[in-house]
Tab-separated table of C-alpha atoms in Angstrom:
chain	number	residue	atom	x	y	z
A	10	UNK	CA	-9.077	7.660	26.025
A	11	UNK	CA	-11.434	10.125	27.741
A	12	UNK	CA	-14.442	8.590	29.517
A	13	UNK	CA	-16.965	10.785	27.652
A	14	UNK	CA	-15.558	9.822	24.300
A	15	UNK	CA	-15.634	6.144	25.201
A	16	UNK	CA	-19.286	6.335	26.319
A	17	UNK	CA	-20.154	8.100	23.049
A	18	UNK	CA	-18.373	5.450	21.042
A	19	UNK	CA	-20.235	2.660	22.878
A	20	UNK	CA	-23.541	4.418	22.235
A	21	UNK	CA	-22.699	4.794	18.568
A	22	UNK	CA	-21.841	1.103	18.307
A	23	UNK	CA	-25.145	0.190	19.994
A	24	UNK	CA	-27.035	2.278	17.415
A	25	UNK	CA	-25.171	0.484	14.644
A	26	UNK	CA	-26.219	-2.867	16.120
A	27	UNK	CA	-29.835	-1.715	16.126
A	28	UNK	CA	-29.559	-0.597	12.515
A	29	UNK	CA	-28.248	-4.033	11.491
A	30	UNK	CA	-31.146	-5.702	13.300
A	31	UNK	CA	-33.638	-3.570	11.323
A	32	UNK	CA	-32.229	-4.744	7.994
A	33	UNK	CA	-30.478	-1.526	7.071
A	34	UNK	CA	-26.890	-1.777	5.811
A	35	UNK	CA	-24.266	0.063	7.809
A	36	UNK	CA	-20.956	0.978	6.235
A	37	UNK	CA	-17.880	2.187	8.107
A	38	UNK	CA	-15.440	4.278	6.098
A	39	UNK	CA	-12.322	6.303	6.639
A	40	UNK	CA	-12.892	8.315	3.450
A	41	UNK	CA	-13.307	12.060	3.471
A	42	UNK	CA	-13.880	14.896	0.998
A	43	UNK	CA	-14.833	13.932	-2.561
A	44	UNK	CA	-14.358	10.184	-1.851
A	45	UNK	CA	-16.834	10.302	1.009
A	46	UNK	CA	-19.269	12.205	-1.213
A	47	UNK	CA	-18.874	9.536	-3.904
A	48	UNK	CA	-19.538	6.760	-1.401
A	49	UNK	CA	-22.677	8.464	-0.052
A	50	UNK	CA	-23.968	9.104	-3.572
A	51	UNK	CA	-23.412	5.473	-4.516
A	52	UNK	CA	-25.186	4.369	-1.333
A	53	UNK	CA	-28.153	6.602	-2.194
A	54	UNK	CA	-28.292	5.105	-5.705
A	55	UNK	CA	-28.185	1.593	-4.284
A	56	UNK	CA	-30.980	2.418	-1.831
A	57	UNK	CA	-33.119	3.765	-4.634
A	58	UNK	CA	-32.620	0.723	-6.859
A	59	UNK	CA	-32.690	-2.012	-4.197
A	60	UNK	CA	-34.916	-0.584	-1.490
A	61	UNK	CA	-32.182	-1.268	1.083
A	62	UNK	CA	-31.107	1.821	3.001
A	63	UNK	CA	-27.364	2.321	3.535
A	64	UNK	CA	-25.996	4.332	6.446
A	65	UNK	CA	-22.439	5.564	5.897
A	66	UNK	CA	-20.580	6.167	9.166
A	67	UNK	CA	-17.214	7.916	9.259
A	68	UNK	CA	-14.724	6.140	11.521
A	69	UNK	CA	-11.073	7.230	11.889
A	70	UNK	CA	-8.753	4.944	9.977
A	71	UNK	CA	-6.673	4.167	13.061
A	72	UNK	CA	-9.769	2.960	14.953
A	73	UNK	CA	-11.451	0.728	12.368
A	74	UNK	CA	-9.519	-2.495	12.765
A	75	UNK	CA	-9.781	-2.822	16.541
A	76	UNK	CA	-13.381	-1.606	16.676
A	77	UNK	CA	-14.358	-4.102	14.036
A	78	UNK	CA	-12.589	-7.046	15.671
A	79	UNK	CA	-14.086	-6.257	19.066
A	80	UNK	CA	-17.525	-5.159	17.894
A	81	UNK	CA	-18.416	-7.700	15.201
A	82	UNK	CA	-19.085	-10.695	17.520
A	83	UNK	CA	-21.255	-8.441	19.691
A	84	UNK	CA	-23.388	-7.204	16.814
A	85	UNK	CA	-21.785	-3.783	17.154
A	86	UNK	CA	-19.873	-3.438	13.877
A	87	UNK	CA	-20.840	-2.388	10.386
A	88	UNK	CA	-21.989	-4.797	7.663
A	89	UNK	CA	-19.203	-3.511	5.414
A	90	UNK	CA	-15.961	-1.587	5.747
A	91	UNK	CA	-15.021	0.590	2.801
A	92	UNK	CA	-12.171	-0.049	2.664
A	93	UNK	CA	-9.490	-2.034	4.553
A	94	UNK	CA	-5.793	-2.268	3.612
A	95	UNK	CA	-4.774	-5.758	2.675
A	96	UNK	CA	-2.214	-6.070	5.462
A	97	UNK	CA	-5.068	-6.068	7.967
A	98	UNK	CA	-6.629	-9.146	6.382
A	99	UNK	CA	-4.598	-11.808	8.165
A	100	UNK	CA	-5.316	-10.500	11.667
A	101	UNK	CA	-8.993	-9.817	10.963
A	102	UNK	CA	-9.569	-13.156	9.234
A	103	UNK	CA	-7.780	-14.999	12.049
A	104	UNK	CA	-10.106	-13.221	14.501
A	105	UNK	CA	-13.070	-14.661	12.566
A	106	UNK	CA	-14.723	-11.326	11.825
A	107	UNK	CA	-14.337	-11.285	8.017
A	108	UNK	CA	-16.773	-13.000	5.715
A	109	UNK	CA	-14.970	-14.867	2.875
A	110	UNK	CA	-15.903	-12.958	-0.259
A	111	UNK	CA	-14.946	-15.538	-2.856
A	112	UNK	CA	-18.427	-17.086	-2.671
A	113	UNK	CA	-19.922	-13.790	-3.869
A	114	UNK	CA	-17.466	-13.232	-6.715
A	115	UNK	CA	-17.712	-14.907	-10.139
A	116	UNK	CA	-14.712	-16.353	-11.924
A	117	UNK	CA	-15.026	-13.702	-14.638
A	118	UNK	CA	-14.933	-10.941	-12.008
A	119	UNK	CA	-11.782	-12.336	-10.420
A	120	UNK	CA	-10.149	-12.656	-13.841
A	121	UNK	CA	-11.029	-9.037	-14.590
A	122	UNK	CA	-8.812	-7.825	-11.754
A	123	UNK	CA	-5.047	-7.409	-11.572
A	124	UNK	CA	-3.429	-10.553	-10.182
A	125	UNK	CA	-1.557	-8.632	-7.496
A	126	UNK	CA	-4.820	-7.231	-6.116
A	127	UNK	CA	-6.420	-10.642	-5.780
A	128	UNK	CA	-3.271	-12.096	-4.222
A	129	UNK	CA	-3.050	-9.256	-1.710
A	130	UNK	CA	-6.547	-9.805	-0.314
A	131	UNK	CA	-6.292	-13.600	-0.241
A	132	UNK	CA	-5.441	-15.236	3.054
A	133	UNK	CA	-5.086	-19.027	3.385
A	134	UNK	CA	-6.493	-19.474	-0.115
A	135	UNK	CA	-9.620	-17.420	0.564
A	136	UNK	CA	-10.473	-13.993	-0.803
A	137	UNK	CA	-11.519	-11.853	2.184
A	138	UNK	CA	-12.282	-8.500	0.514
A	139	UNK	CA	-13.268	-7.337	-2.947
A	140	UNK	CA	-10.323	-5.353	-4.395
A	141	UNK	CA	-10.974	-1.659	-4.915
A	142	UNK	CA	-7.666	0.195	-5.470
A	143	UNK	CA	-3.915	-0.254	-5.188
A	144	UNK	CA	-0.750	1.760	-4.658
A	145	UNK	CA	2.992	1.349	-4.922
A	146	UNK	CA	6.066	3.540	-5.035
A	147	UNK	CA	7.522	4.419	-8.428
A	148	UNK	CA	10.161	6.662	-9.931
A	149	UNK	CA	8.591	10.113	-10.265
A	150	UNK	CA	10.649	12.541	-12.313
A	151	UNK	CA	10.489	16.257	-13.048
A	152	UNK	CA	10.144	16.591	-16.831
A	153	UNK	CA	11.822	19.985	-16.749
A	154	UNK	CA	14.995	18.280	-15.561
A	155	UNK	CA	14.596	14.768	-17.008
A	156	UNK	CA	13.592	14.564	-20.666
A	157	UNK	CA	12.844	10.858	-20.650
A	158	UNK	CA	12.563	8.261	-17.886
A	159	UNK	CA	15.799	6.294	-17.501
A	160	UNK	CA	15.472	2.631	-18.453
A	161	UNK	CA	18.827	1.370	-17.231
A	162	UNK	CA	20.893	1.902	-14.131
A	163	UNK	CA	23.618	3.695	-16.109
A	164	UNK	CA	21.086	6.129	-17.572
A	165	UNK	CA	19.558	6.665	-14.142
A	166	UNK	CA	22.913	7.276	-12.456
A	167	UNK	CA	24.080	9.792	-15.055
A	168	UNK	CA	20.875	11.815	-14.774
A	169	UNK	CA	20.960	11.676	-10.973
A	170	UNK	CA	24.599	12.718	-10.718
A	171	UNK	CA	24.305	15.432	-13.388
A	172	UNK	CA	21.477	17.032	-11.403
A	173	UNK	CA	23.240	16.829	-8.025
A	174	UNK	CA	24.964	20.165	-7.652
A	175	UNK	CA	24.674	23.101	-5.260
A	176	UNK	CA	21.193	23.193	-3.775
A	177	UNK	CA	19.746	20.858	-6.421
A	178	UNK	CA	19.548	17.078	-6.251
A	179	UNK	CA	19.228	14.269	-8.741
A	180	UNK	CA	17.576	11.553	-6.630
A	181	UNK	CA	16.301	11.468	-3.070
A	182	UNK	CA	14.074	9.307	-0.869
A	183	UNK	CA	14.054	7.970	2.717
A	184	UNK	CA	16.909	5.421	2.717
A	185	UNK	CA	15.864	3.932	6.079
A	186	UNK	CA	12.251	3.151	5.106
A	187	UNK	CA	11.734	-0.590	4.478
A	188	UNK	CA	8.555	-0.086	2.460
A	189	UNK	CA	10.329	2.193	-0.015
A	190	UNK	CA	13.389	-0.080	-0.180
A	191	UNK	CA	11.690	-3.401	-0.845
A	192	UNK	CA	12.182	-3.193	-4.626
A	193	UNK	CA	15.981	-3.312	-4.148
A	194	UNK	CA	15.633	-6.439	-2.007
A	195	UNK	CA	13.564	-8.221	-4.673
A	196	UNK	CA	15.998	-7.167	-7.357
A	197	UNK	CA	18.795	-8.990	-5.533
A	198	UNK	CA	16.650	-12.091	-4.883
A	199	UNK	CA	15.383	-11.449	-1.314
A	200	UNK	CA	11.827	-11.453	0.027
A	201	UNK	CA	10.316	-11.028	3.466
A	202	UNK	CA	8.992	-14.589	3.771
A	203	UNK	CA	8.826	-17.717	1.702
A	204	UNK	CA	5.647	-19.130	0.192
A	205	UNK	CA	3.883	-22.489	0.226
A	206	UNK	CA	0.692	-23.691	-1.448
A	207	UNK	CA	-1.202	-22.096	1.454
A	208	UNK	CA	0.362	-18.690	0.859
A	209	UNK	CA	2.962	-16.641	2.725
A	210	UNK	CA	4.971	-18.757	5.130
A	211	UNK	CA	6.366	-16.900	8.158
A	212	UNK	CA	8.597	-19.863	9.087
A	213	UNK	CA	10.831	-18.888	6.144
A	214	UNK	CA	12.476	-15.482	6.632
A	215	UNK	CA	14.291	-14.406	3.496
A	216	UNK	CA	15.539	-10.875	4.022
A	217	UNK	CA	19.035	-12.031	4.917
A	218	UNK	CA	21.844	-14.024	3.384
A	219	UNK	CA	23.730	-12.933	0.299
A	220	UNK	CA	20.617	-11.372	-1.243
A	221	UNK	CA	19.933	-9.248	1.804
A	222	UNK	CA	23.567	-8.215	2.090
A	223	UNK	CA	23.653	-7.096	-1.538
A	224	UNK	CA	20.437	-5.103	-1.162
A	225	UNK	CA	21.530	-3.287	1.965
A	226	UNK	CA	24.987	-2.673	0.494
A	227	UNK	CA	23.410	-1.088	-2.542
A	228	UNK	CA	21.173	1.142	-0.387
A	229	UNK	CA	24.277	2.199	1.518
A	230	UNK	CA	26.049	2.893	-1.772
A	231	UNK	CA	23.350	5.390	-2.722
A	232	UNK	CA	24.784	7.599	0.010
A	233	UNK	CA	28.486	6.841	0.158
A	234	UNK	CA	29.488	5.498	-3.258
A	235	UNK	CA	27.151	7.321	-5.631
A	236	UNK	CA	26.751	10.344	-3.306
A	237	UNK	CA	23.097	10.871	-4.153
A	238	UNK	CA	21.206	10.781	-0.835
A	239	UNK	CA	22.978	12.822	1.886
A	240	UNK	CA	22.536	12.321	5.623
A	241	UNK	CA	19.442	13.957	7.088
A	242	UNK	CA	17.173	13.215	4.107
A	243	UNK	CA	13.870	11.711	5.144
A	244	UNK	CA	10.488	11.538	3.435
A	245	UNK	CA	9.592	15.123	4.214
A	246	UNK	CA	12.891	16.545	2.962
A	247	UNK	CA	12.727	14.632	-0.323
A	248	UNK	CA	9.062	15.411	-0.874
A	249	UNK	CA	9.583	19.156	-0.231
A	250	UNK	CA	12.565	19.286	-2.581
A	251	UNK	CA	10.532	17.745	-5.384
A	252	UNK	CA	7.626	20.178	-4.857
A	253	UNK	CA	10.097	23.075	-4.912
A	254	UNK	CA	11.547	21.960	-8.264
A	255	UNK	CA	14.963	21.327	-6.700
A	256	UNK	CA	14.860	17.543	-7.223
A	257	UNK	CA	15.010	15.697	-10.513
A	258	UNK	CA	13.768	12.253	-9.343
A	259	UNK	CA	12.112	10.836	-6.255
A	260	UNK	CA	10.843	7.418	-5.157
A	261	UNK	CA	7.280	8.054	-4.010
A	262	UNK	CA	3.690	6.880	-4.344
A	263	UNK	CA	0.359	8.082	-5.729
A	264	UNK	CA	-0.552	9.741	-2.420
A	265	UNK	CA	1.985	12.461	-3.283
A	266	UNK	CA	0.891	13.436	-6.785
A	267	UNK	CA	-1.915	15.737	-5.729
A	268	UNK	CA	0.580	18.040	-4.037
A	269	UNK	CA	2.941	17.818	-6.971
A	270	UNK	CA	0.144	18.978	-9.272
A	271	UNK	CA	-0.617	21.880	-6.930
A	272	UNK	CA	3.061	22.832	-7.030
A	273	UNK	CA	2.807	22.925	-10.884
A	274	UNK	CA	5.474	20.269	-11.326
A	275	UNK	CA	5.250	18.605	-14.725
A	276	UNK	CA	6.115	15.052	-13.741
A	277	UNK	CA	6.288	11.581	-15.215
A	278	UNK	CA	5.986	8.155	-13.586
A	279	UNK	CA	8.031	5.074	-14.425
A	280	UNK	CA	9.396	1.865	-12.894
A	281	UNK	CA	12.717	2.184	-11.129
A	282	UNK	CA	15.561	0.787	-13.278
A	283	UNK	CA	17.072	-2.449	-12.008
A	284	UNK	CA	20.107	-1.842	-9.760
A	285	UNK	CA	23.600	-2.851	-10.886
A	286	UNK	CA	23.994	-6.631	-10.942
A	287	UNK	CA	20.394	-7.089	-9.903
A	288	UNK	CA	17.241	-8.401	-11.528
A	289	UNK	CA	13.749	-6.929	-11.837
A	290	UNK	CA	12.932	-4.181	-9.348
A	291	UNK	CA	9.579	-5.153	-7.773
A	292	UNK	CA	8.159	-2.814	-5.115
A	293	UNK	CA	5.680	-3.568	-2.400
A	294	UNK	CA	2.065	-3.136	-3.479
A	295	UNK	CA	-0.684	-2.092	-1.106
A	296	UNK	CA	-4.279	-2.948	-1.947
A	297	UNK	CA	-7.522	-1.877	-0.279
A	298	UNK	CA	-10.771	-3.731	-0.578
A	299	UNK	CA	-14.377	-3.855	0.615
A	300	UNK	CA	-14.733	-6.230	3.534
A	301	UNK	CA	-17.883	-7.815	4.985
A	302	UNK	CA	-18.707	-8.543	8.599
A	303	UNK	CA	-18.909	-12.330	9.162
A	304	UNK	CA	-21.664	-11.668	11.729
A	305	UNK	CA	-23.757	-9.466	9.405
A	306	UNK	CA	-27.456	-10.284	9.283
A	307	UNK	CA	-27.758	-8.751	5.834
A	308	UNK	CA	-25.059	-10.599	3.860
A	309	UNK	CA	-26.872	-10.783	0.550
A	310	UNK	CA	-27.591	-7.050	0.460
A	311	UNK	CA	-24.099	-6.288	1.755
A	312	UNK	CA	-22.547	-8.444	-0.989
A	313	UNK	CA	-24.648	-6.704	-3.651
A	314	UNK	CA	-23.571	-3.268	-2.453
A	315	UNK	CA	-19.927	-4.370	-2.231
A	316	UNK	CA	-20.044	-5.643	-5.810
A	317	UNK	CA	-21.545	-2.353	-6.954
A	318	UNK	CA	-18.748	-0.415	-5.304
A	319	UNK	CA	-16.007	-2.380	-7.045
A	320	UNK	CA	-17.658	-2.472	-10.481
A	321	UNK	CA	-15.647	-1.108	-13.388
A	322	UNK	CA	-17.936	1.883	-13.650
A	323	UNK	CA	-17.528	2.766	-10.004
A	324	UNK	CA	-13.741	2.199	-9.971
A	325	UNK	CA	-13.543	4.797	-12.732
A	326	UNK	CA	-15.889	7.125	-10.796
A	327	UNK	CA	-13.860	6.618	-7.610
A	328	UNK	CA	-10.687	7.502	-9.456
A	329	UNK	CA	-12.296	10.662	-10.743
A	330	UNK	CA	-13.342	11.563	-7.192
A	331	UNK	CA	-10.015	11.076	-5.436
A	332	UNK	CA	-7.382	9.800	-7.801
A	333	UNK	CA	-7.143	6.244	-6.446
A	334	UNK	CA	-5.678	3.668	-8.784
A	335	UNK	CA	-8.223	1.082	-9.935
A	336	UNK	CA	-7.448	-2.611	-9.991
A	337	UNK	CA	-10.062	-3.527	-12.589
A	338	UNK	CA	-8.308	-4.147	-15.907
A	339	UNK	CA	-11.228	-2.551	-17.778
A	340	UNK	CA	-11.126	0.519	-15.528
A	341	UNK	CA	-7.410	0.922	-16.163
A	342	UNK	CA	-8.077	0.622	-19.890
A	343	UNK	CA	-10.773	3.279	-19.711
A	344	UNK	CA	-8.360	5.586	-17.843
A	345	UNK	CA	-5.381	4.802	-20.090
A	346	UNK	CA	-5.011	8.454	-21.094
A	347	UNK	CA	-4.497	9.475	-17.484
A	348	UNK	CA	-0.687	9.504	-17.066
A	349	UNK	CA	-0.908	8.870	-13.311
A	350	UNK	CA	-3.097	5.774	-13.715
A	351	UNK	CA	-1.041	4.495	-16.644
A	352	UNK	CA	2.275	5.115	-14.933
A	353	UNK	CA	1.472	3.611	-11.553
A	354	UNK	CA	-0.549	0.734	-12.996
A	355	UNK	CA	2.514	-0.409	-14.933
A	356	UNK	CA	4.534	-0.376	-11.701
A	357	UNK	CA	1.825	-2.117	-9.661
A	358	UNK	CA	1.811	-4.937	-12.242
A	359	UNK	CA	5.495	-5.499	-11.481
A	360	UNK	CA	5.112	-5.480	-7.727
A	361	UNK	CA	4.304	-7.965	-4.974
A	362	UNK	CA	1.832	-7.455	-2.150
A	363	UNK	CA	3.079	-6.687	1.342
A	364	UNK	CA	2.607	-9.883	3.392
A	365	UNK	CA	-0.896	-9.780	4.861
A	366	UNK	CA	-0.161	-12.176	7.738
A	367	UNK	CA	-0.038	-10.921	11.360
A	368	UNK	CA	3.620	-11.957	11.664
A	369	UNK	CA	4.610	-9.029	9.438
A	370	UNK	CA	4.289	-6.844	12.515
A	371	UNK	CA	7.453	-8.453	13.884
A	372	UNK	CA	9.465	-7.480	10.813
A	373	UNK	CA	9.100	-3.725	10.342
A	374	UNK	CA	11.009	-2.633	13.465
A	375	UNK	CA	14.144	-4.743	13.074
A	376	UNK	CA	14.186	-4.105	9.324
A	377	UNK	CA	13.976	-0.334	9.671
A	378	UNK	CA	16.586	-0.308	12.467
A	379	UNK	CA	18.981	-2.313	10.317
A	380	UNK	CA	18.639	0.089	7.403
A	381	UNK	CA	19.195	3.079	9.682
A	382	UNK	CA	22.335	1.492	11.111
A	383	UNK	CA	23.700	0.514	7.714
A	384	UNK	CA	23.567	4.020	6.240
A	385	UNK	CA	24.794	5.870	9.360
A	386	UNK	CA	28.480	5.641	8.475
A	387	UNK	CA	30.586	4.642	5.492
A	388	UNK	CA	32.353	1.848	7.398
A	389	UNK	CA	29.340	0.030	8.846
A	390	UNK	CA	29.522	-3.773	8.593
A	391	UNK	CA	26.527	-4.658	6.440
A	392	UNK	CA	26.843	-8.427	6.858
A	393	UNK	CA	26.801	-8.162	10.656
A	394	UNK	CA	23.850	-5.754	10.584
A	395	UNK	CA	21.814	-8.001	8.287
A	396	UNK	CA	22.616	-11.117	10.319
A	397	UNK	CA	21.522	-9.325	13.523
A	398	UNK	CA	18.342	-8.114	11.818
A	399	UNK	CA	17.323	-11.629	10.762
A	400	UNK	CA	18.091	-12.999	14.248
A	401	UNK	CA	15.925	-10.282	15.845
A	402	UNK	CA	13.066	-10.971	13.426
A	403	UNK	CA	13.239	-14.697	14.136
A	404	UNK	CA	13.247	-14.093	17.899
A	405	UNK	CA	10.156	-11.970	17.551
A	406	UNK	CA	8.410	-14.547	15.406
A	407	UNK	CA	9.210	-17.328	17.900
A	408	UNK	CA	8.049	-15.218	20.847
A	409	UNK	CA	11.437	-15.285	22.606
């Protein structure tokens, strides 16, 4: 980092500490464009009604977590962050910089949210952020090529193979991406970790065994048995093919639909059909929520502003601003005629949150490497690859 930039950042943090001392709320956000405008407008409305001024400060997404963890104990972090992804919660809560938010939330409010959103932002039985929006991958299909979303694997396979010819494809996605592949693992009975009454338990790794072997074998089959996803296809290739109208179906998330609309693709959204011999396909769900600084001097005002941001009315307004998927059941109901909200909300309800514990950082690398190895050649030994993956994850978790 350049010295001048660092000095500027320290000065900015000092100003934020002064603002907190004066009773003004400070909010860090990574939003931009219409979402940032919405946040500033909501802050202005809150200031007018409450008399508490709110300063909205733009901070790069990649900087927020470390700056918050380091700055909060020194009085140099914002009162609120709008918003944090749920897989940051474990590390930030363990660092002691997040205020538990359950004390500010009523039972009726919690019950008004999707269960997966509450689960995602809960760490060691405490809710550490108020849920704001969610995302998950789903089957997105081109209605020009697919008349109706397939509901079974046989229907899916026929559509995919019928549309795979010449320079056109039936189904593509990044085979080596663990996040995109998790639904296949759950369908065959695997999960990343086990669970106890206290939540996710990193002492139980469950990506391996027969369930893991079946999942990885199926992913490999998508290339070599069903001949759907050729070598060289990554996220960018699949995404471009769909935007060009050369792809019938893709596994992708809500972050992509804006570009699909710009490309004038008439698309639908549906759950992925269960794979052959497997159970319910359940993808990873990512949730973002409004988090409070445990060292804030203005917790009551911060809690009131946080609750305003995640109200049903504002979840609808936030969706209108940037297309994010609300987690309020009432907001989803109000937006039920929006096919993107309706389609992805149905998928999110099926899914499970990515583990929000710090140990998850030890999983992504070995998992992704294993998937890459498995789909490299038709004769790879899946059982050996999965066994080695689990051993590497366990070594990482034990610190060896």
